[in-house]
XYZ file of C-alpha atoms in Angstrom:
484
model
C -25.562 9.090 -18.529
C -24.340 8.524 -14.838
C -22.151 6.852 -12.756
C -24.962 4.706 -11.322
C -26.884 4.130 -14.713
C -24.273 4.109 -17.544
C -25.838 2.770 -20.666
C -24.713 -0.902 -20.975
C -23.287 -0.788 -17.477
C -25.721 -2.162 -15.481
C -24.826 -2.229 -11.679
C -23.956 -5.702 -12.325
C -21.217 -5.004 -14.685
C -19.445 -2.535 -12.706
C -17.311 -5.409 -12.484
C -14.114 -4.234 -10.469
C -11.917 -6.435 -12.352
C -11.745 -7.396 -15.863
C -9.507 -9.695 -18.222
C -8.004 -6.537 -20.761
C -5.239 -5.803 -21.358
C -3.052 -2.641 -20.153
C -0.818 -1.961 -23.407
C 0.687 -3.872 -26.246
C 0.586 -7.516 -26.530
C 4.088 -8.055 -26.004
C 5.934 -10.501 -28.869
C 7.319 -13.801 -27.989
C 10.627 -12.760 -28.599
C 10.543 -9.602 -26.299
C 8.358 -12.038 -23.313
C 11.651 -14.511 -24.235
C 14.544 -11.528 -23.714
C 12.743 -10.510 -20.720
C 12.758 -13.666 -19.232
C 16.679 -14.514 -20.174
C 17.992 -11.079 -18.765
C 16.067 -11.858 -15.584
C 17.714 -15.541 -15.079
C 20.727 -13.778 -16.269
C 21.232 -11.318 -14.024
C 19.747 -13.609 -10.469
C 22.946 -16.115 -12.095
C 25.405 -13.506 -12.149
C 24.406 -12.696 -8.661
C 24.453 -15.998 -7.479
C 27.731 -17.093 -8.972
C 29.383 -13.751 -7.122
C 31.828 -14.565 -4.259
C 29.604 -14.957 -1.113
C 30.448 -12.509 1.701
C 31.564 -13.668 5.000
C 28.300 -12.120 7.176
C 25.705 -12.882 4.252
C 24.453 -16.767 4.833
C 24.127 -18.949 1.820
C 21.043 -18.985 2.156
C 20.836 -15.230 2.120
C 22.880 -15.261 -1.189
C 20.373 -17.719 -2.894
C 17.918 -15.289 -1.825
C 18.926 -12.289 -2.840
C 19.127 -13.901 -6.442
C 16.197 -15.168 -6.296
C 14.008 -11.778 -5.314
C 16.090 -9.950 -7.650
C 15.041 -12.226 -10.972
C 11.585 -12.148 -9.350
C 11.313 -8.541 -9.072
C 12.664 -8.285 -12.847
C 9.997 -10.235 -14.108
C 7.120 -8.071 -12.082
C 8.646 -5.066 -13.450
C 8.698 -6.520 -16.826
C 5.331 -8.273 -16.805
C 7.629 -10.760 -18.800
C 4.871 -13.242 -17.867
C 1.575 -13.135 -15.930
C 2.710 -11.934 -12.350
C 0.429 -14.257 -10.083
C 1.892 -16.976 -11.943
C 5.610 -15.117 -11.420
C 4.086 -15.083 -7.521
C 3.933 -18.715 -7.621
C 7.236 -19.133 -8.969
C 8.782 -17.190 -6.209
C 7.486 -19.108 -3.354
C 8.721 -22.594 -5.466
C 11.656 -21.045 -6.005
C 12.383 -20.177 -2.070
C 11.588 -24.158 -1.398
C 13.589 -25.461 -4.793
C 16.797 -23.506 -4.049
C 16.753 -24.848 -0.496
C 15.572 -21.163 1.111
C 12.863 -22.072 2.703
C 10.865 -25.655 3.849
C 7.921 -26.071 1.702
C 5.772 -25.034 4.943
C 7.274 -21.723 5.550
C 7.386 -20.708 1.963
C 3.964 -21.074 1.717
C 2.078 -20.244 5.307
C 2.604 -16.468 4.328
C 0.108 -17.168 1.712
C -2.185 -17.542 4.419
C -0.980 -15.260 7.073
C -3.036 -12.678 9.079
C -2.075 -9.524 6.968
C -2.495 -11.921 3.719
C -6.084 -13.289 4.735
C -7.459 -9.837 6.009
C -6.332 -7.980 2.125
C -8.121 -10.799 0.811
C -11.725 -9.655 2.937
C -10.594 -6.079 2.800
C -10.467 -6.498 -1.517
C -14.071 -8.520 -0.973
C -15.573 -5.618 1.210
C -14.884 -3.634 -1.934
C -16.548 -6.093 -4.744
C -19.527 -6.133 -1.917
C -19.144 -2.092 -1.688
C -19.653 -1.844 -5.551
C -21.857 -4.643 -6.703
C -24.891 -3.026 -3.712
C -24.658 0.099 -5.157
C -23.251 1.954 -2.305
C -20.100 3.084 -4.192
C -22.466 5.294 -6.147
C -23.475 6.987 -2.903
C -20.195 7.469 -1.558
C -19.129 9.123 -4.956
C -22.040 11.162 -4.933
C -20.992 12.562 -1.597
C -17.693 13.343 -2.575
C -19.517 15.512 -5.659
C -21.014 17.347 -3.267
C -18.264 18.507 -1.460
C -15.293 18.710 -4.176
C -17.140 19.070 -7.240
C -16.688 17.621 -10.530
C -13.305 19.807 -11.128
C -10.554 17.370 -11.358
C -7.961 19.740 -9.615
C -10.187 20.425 -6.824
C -11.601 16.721 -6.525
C -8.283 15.243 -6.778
C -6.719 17.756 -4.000
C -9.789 16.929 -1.652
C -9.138 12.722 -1.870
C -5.452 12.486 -1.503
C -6.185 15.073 1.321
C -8.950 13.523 2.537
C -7.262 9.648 2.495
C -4.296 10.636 4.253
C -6.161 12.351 6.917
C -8.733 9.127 7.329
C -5.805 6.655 7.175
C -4.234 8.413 10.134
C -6.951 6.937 12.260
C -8.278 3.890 9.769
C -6.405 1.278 8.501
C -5.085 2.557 5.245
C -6.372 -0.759 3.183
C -9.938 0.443 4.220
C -9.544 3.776 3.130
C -8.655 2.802 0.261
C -11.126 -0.049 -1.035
C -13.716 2.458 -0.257
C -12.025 5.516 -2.036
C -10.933 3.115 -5.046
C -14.549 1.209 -5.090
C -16.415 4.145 -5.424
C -14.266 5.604 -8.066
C -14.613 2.906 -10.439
C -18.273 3.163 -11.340
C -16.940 7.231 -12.736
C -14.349 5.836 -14.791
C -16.626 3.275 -16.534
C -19.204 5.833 -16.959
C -16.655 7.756 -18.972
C -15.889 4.785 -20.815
C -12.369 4.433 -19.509
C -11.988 0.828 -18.631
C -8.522 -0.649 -17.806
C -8.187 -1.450 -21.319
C -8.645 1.936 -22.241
C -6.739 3.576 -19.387
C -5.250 6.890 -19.808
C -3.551 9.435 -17.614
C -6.780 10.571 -15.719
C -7.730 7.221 -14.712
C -4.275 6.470 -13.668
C -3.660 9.546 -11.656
C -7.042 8.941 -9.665
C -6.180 5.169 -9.221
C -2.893 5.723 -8.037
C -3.293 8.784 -6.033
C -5.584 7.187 -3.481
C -2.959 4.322 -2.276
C -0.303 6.625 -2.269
C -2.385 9.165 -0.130
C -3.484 6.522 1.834
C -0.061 4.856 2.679
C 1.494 8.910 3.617
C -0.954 9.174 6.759
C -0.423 5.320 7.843
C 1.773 7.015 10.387
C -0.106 9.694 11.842
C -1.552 8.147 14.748
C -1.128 5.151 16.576
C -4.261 3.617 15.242
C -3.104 4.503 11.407
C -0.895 0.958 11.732
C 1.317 -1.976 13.861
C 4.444 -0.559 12.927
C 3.716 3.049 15.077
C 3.141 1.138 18.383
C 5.959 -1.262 17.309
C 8.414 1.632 17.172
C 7.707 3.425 20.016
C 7.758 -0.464 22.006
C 11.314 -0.545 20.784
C 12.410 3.033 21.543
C 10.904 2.493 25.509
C 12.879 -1.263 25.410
C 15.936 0.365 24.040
C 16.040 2.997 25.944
C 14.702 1.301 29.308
C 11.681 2.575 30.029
C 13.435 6.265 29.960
C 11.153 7.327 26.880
C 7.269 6.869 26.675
C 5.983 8.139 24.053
C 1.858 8.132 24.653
C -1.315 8.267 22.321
C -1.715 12.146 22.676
C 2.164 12.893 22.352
C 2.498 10.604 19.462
C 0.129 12.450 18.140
C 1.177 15.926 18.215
C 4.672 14.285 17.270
C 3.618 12.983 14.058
C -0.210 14.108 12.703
C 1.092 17.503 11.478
C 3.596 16.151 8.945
C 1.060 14.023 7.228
C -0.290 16.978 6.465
C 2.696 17.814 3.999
C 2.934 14.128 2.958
C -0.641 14.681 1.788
C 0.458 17.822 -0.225
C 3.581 16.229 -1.481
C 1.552 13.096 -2.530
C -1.160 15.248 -4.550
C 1.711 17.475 -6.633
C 3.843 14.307 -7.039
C 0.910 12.455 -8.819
C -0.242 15.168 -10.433
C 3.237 15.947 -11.650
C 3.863 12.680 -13.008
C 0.011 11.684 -14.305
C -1.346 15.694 -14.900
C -4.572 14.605 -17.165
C -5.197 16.709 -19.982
C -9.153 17.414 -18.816
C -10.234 20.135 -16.237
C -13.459 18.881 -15.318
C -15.428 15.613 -15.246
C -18.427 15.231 -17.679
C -21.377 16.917 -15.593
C -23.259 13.396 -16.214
C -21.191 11.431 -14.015
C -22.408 13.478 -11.349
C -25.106 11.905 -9.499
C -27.425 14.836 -8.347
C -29.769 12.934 -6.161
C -29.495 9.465 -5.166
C -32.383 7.644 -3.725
C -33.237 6.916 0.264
C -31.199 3.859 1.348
C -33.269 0.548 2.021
C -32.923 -3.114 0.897
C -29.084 -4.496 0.576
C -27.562 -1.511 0.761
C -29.121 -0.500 4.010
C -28.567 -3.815 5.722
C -24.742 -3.390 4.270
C -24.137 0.034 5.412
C -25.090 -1.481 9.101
C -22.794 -4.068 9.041
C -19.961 -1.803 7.665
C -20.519 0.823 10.330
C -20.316 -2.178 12.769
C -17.284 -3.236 11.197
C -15.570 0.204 11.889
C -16.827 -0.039 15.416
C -15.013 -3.192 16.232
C -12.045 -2.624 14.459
C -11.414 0.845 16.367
C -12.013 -0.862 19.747
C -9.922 -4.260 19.107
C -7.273 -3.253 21.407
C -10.468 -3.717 24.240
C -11.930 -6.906 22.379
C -9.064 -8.457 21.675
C -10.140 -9.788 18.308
C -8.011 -9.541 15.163
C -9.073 -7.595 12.586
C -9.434 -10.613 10.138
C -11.778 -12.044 12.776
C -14.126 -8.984 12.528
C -13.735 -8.789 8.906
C -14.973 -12.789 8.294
C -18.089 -11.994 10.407
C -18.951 -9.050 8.213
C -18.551 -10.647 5.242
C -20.983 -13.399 6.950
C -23.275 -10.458 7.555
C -23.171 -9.643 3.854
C -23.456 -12.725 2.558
C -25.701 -14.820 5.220
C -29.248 -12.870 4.683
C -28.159 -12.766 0.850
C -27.353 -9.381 0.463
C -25.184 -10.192 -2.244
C -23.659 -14.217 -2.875
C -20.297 -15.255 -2.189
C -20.327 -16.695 -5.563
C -20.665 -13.413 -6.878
C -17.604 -12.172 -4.534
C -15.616 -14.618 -5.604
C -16.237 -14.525 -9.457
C -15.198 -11.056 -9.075
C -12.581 -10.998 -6.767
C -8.771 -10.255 -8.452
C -7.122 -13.255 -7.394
C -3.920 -12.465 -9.043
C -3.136 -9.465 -7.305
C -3.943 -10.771 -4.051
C -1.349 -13.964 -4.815
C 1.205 -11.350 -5.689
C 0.767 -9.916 -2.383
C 0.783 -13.299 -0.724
C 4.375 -13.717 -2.539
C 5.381 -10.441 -1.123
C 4.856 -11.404 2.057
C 6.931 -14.493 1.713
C 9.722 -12.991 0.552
C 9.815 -10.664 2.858
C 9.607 -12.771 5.630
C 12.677 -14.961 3.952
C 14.359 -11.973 3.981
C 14.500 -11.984 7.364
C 14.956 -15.869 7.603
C 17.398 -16.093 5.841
C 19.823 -13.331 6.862
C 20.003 -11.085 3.670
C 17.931 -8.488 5.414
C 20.582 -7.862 7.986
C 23.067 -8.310 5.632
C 21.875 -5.322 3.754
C 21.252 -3.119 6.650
C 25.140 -4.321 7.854
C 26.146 -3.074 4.919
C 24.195 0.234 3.909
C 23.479 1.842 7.119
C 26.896 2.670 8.179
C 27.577 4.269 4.995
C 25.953 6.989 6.763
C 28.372 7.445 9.474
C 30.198 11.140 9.514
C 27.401 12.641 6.835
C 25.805 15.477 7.672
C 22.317 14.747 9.595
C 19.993 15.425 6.744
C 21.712 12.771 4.925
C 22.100 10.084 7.703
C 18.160 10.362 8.272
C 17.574 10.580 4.786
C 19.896 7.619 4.483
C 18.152 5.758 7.143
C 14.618 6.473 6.043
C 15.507 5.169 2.318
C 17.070 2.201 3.573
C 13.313 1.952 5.568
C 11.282 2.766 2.532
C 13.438 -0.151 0.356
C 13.123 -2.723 3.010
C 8.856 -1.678 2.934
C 8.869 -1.777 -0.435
C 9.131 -6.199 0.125
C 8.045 -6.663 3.302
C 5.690 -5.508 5.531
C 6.386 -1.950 6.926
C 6.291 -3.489 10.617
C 8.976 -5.911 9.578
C 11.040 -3.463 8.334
C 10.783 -1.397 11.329
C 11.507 -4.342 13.371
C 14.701 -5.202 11.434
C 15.636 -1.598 10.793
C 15.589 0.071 14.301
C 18.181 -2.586 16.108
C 20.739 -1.570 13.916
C 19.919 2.570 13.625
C 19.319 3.095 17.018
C 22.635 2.153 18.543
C 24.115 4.297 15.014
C 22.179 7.387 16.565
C 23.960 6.896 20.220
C 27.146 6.658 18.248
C 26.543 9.818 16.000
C 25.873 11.925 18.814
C 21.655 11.593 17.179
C 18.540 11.283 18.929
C 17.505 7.606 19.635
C 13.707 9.191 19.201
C 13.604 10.995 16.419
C 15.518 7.742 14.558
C 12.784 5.247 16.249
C 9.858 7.340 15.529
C 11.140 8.464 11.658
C 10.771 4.750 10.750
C 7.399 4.392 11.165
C 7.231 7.481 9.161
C 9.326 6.412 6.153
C 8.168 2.375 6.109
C 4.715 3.958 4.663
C 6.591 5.400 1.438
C 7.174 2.260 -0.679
C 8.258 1.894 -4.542
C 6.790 -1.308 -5.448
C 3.285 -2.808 -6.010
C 3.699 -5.259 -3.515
C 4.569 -3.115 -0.744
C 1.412 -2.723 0.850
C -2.338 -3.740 0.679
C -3.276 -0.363 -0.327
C -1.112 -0.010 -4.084
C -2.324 -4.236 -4.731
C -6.236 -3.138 -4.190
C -5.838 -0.650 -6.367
C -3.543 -2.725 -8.540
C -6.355 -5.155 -8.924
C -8.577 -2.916 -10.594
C -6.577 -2.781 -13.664
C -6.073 0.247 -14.651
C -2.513 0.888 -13.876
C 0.600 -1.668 -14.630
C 3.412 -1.950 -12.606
C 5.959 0.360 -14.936
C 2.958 2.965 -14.200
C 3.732 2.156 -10.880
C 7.104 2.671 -10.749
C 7.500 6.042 -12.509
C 5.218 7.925 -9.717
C 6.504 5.787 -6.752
C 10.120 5.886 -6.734
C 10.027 10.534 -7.095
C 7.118 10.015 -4.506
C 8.963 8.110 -1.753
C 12.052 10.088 -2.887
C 10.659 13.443 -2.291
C 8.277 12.820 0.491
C 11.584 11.391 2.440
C 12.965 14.782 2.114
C 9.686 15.963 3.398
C 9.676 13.912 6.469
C 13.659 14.794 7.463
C 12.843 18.359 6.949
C 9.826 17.856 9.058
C 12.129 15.844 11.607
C 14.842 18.353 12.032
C 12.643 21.566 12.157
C 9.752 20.416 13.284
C 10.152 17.903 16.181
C 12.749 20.313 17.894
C 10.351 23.390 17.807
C 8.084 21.185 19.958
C 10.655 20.080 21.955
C 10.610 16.472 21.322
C 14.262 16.223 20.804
């Protein structure tokens, strides 16, 4: 048996996504409970006095994402359909015009997760996930200690320079085949399939920051760091660079032990037969694929000189892929999880209504100056939480966009260093604690093998501890170099 010729698992049903079910069948009386607490609890917020600086619309809001987030948690009911909900809530409640709450649907980040997810189903159904599994054999080995240390290692260093979505629809496709050889679908998940599934988001997401390639929200923060403090601090690619690459190198760490921690699987080693010894020489569709792809990466690294969004280059690949048949879009789309990329949609609604409608600010208003006269660890620490909760619903560029107004003129009042503030955010936007924080957790979401609870119980110690992991790096770190 093998990962590339399972018996009963013919390439064609390596399906990436399949209709089972991740636990018990929940009762109609506990799906009813759920569902009550949740309205429950968005009434009791809404019926609370609203305060003078939070907008009525902001109010409505925050009851509204707080119901919505119960019932994701819960699973209450199916969460694409809790998705849709959300969005018709933000337009029934008066949040949001019927246009705005749904255009995110469609938005740039929203329509390139949706090609990213489909490079993956293309990745898998031409057989080159075999061959990139096969590689990573060779170099880790079949030990799950050792193979496990070597991905989250090796997807927070590639993320540094890669978009972290990429990284991961490559690392997650080409896992998937292994499980299913095993015979551990999602219905059958257990804590090795878990840890592997999860691990490679959460590596992925703790090197977004490590370059200024690795995502918009690094070049967005130093922009507002050289606005805010006139032009008197540039930070460049090479300097940004030495400023932040090294601690991704402990986030990668801190990710592996977290997940491990939290999802140690009781075997040692993989079954030898997974292990594909020899594959054969690349031709046909998966030739004509791996071209495309490599062109793909090509155009995507130099889009700063083209010009051309990244969705743009991603819709002509998938015309590469699809126009001299190399596999059908019918295919794509029969296989494409649809419900985790509407949940994602509704995450980037609601985060942009956060902004809309003024309960973003209100929170930061609130929370951040909390932080005034603590000792520094804590006021960072503070700061990059309040970052990480704000990424956790909206897009970690929108967060630092919302966050660093507010903390930079705090630092100037502390006596703190309007750098190391602007350039922890891009930092601690990366850690998030919810599926729907970022492209990476929803692709890897989509495969099933993980529910949200799972989620949950690794995400919230992992952004916890690799905050600490980032101050420490900020306060020992960044003044040994001499950066503040």
């Amino acid at each position: 048996m093998s990962a590339h010729a399972a018996p009963g698992n013919s390439p064609d049903e390596l399906v990436v996504h399949e209709e089972e079910s991740q636990g018990p069948v929940q009762s109609g009386r506990t799906i009813l409970l759920k569902v009550l607490f949740a309205f429950a609890v968005g009434i009791g917020i809404y019926l609370l006095p609203t305060p003078e600086t939070l907008p009525a619309q902001g109010h409505k809001f925050l009851a509204l994402v707080t119901t919505v987030i119960i019932l994701w948690v819960s699973e209450a009911i199916p969460i694409g359909v809790t998705a849709l909900c959300a969005a018709a809530g933000l337009i029934l409640f008066g949040i949001e015009s019927p246009n705005r709450a749904w255009a995110p649907f469609a938005s740039p980040a929203v329509m390139f997760v949706l090609m990213i997810i489909m490079f993956g189903v293309v990745l898998n159904e031409v057989g080159l996930a075999n061959r990139i599994m096969s590689w990573i054999f060779k170099i880790a080995g079949t030990g799950v200690k050792r193979l496990s240390f070597v991905l989250a290692v090796g997807c927070t260093m590639l993320a540094t320079i890669f978009h972290d979505a990429t990284v991961t629809v490559i690392m997650i496709f080409a896992l998937v085949p292994v499980l299913r050889a095993m015979g551990i679908t999602p219905g059958k998940s257990n804590n090795l399939s878990k840890f592997f599934i999860i691990l490679i988001p959460l590596a992925a997401s703790a090197g977004g920051f490590g370059t200024l390639l690795g995502g918009g929200r690094n070049p967005l923060a130093v922009e507002i760091l050289a606005k805010y403090t006139n032009g008197a601090v540039n930070v460049g690619f090479m300097e940004y660079l030495i400023i932040q690459f090294p601690l991704s190198i402990f986030t990668a760490l801190a990710t592996w032990a977290v997940v491990y921690m939290i999802f140690r699987p009781k075997e040692k080693e993989l079954p030898a037969a997974v292990r594909i010894e020899k594959m054969p020489p690349m031709r046909g569709k998966e030739l004509g694929v791996t071209i495309i792809f490599t062109l793909t990466f090509i155009l995507w690294t130099f889009s700063d000189l083209t010009g051309w969004h990244v969705s743009v280059v991603a819709a002509l690949a998938l015309a590469g892929f699809c126009g001299p048949k190399f596999i059908s879009f019918k295919t794509i789309c029969d296989k494409f999880p649809w419900e985790s990329w509407i949940v994602f949609g509704a995450g980037v609604s609601l985060g942009a209504s956060m902004l809309n409608s003024g309960a973003g600010k209100y929170l930061a208003e609130v929370c951040l100056p909390l932080l005034q006269g603590q000792p520094s660890f804590l006021v960072f620490y503070g700061m990059g939480f309040f970052g990480s909760f704000l990424s956790s619903m909206m897009s970690n560029s929108a967060a630092v966009a919302l966050t660093l107004p507010i903390t930079l003129p705090m630092a100037e009042m502390l006596n703190m260093s309007p750098q190391a503030v602007a350039l922890l955010a891009p930092i601690t936007t990366s850690f998030i604690m919810l599926v729907i924080g970022c492209p990476p957790t929803i692709i890897a979401y989509s495969t099933g093998y993980f529910s949200q609870v799972d989620f949950i119980k690794v995400a919230v110690p992992w952004c916890l501890v690799l905050l600490g992991v980032a101050v420490v790096g900020v306060m020992f770190y960044w003044p040994m170099i001499g950066f503040y």
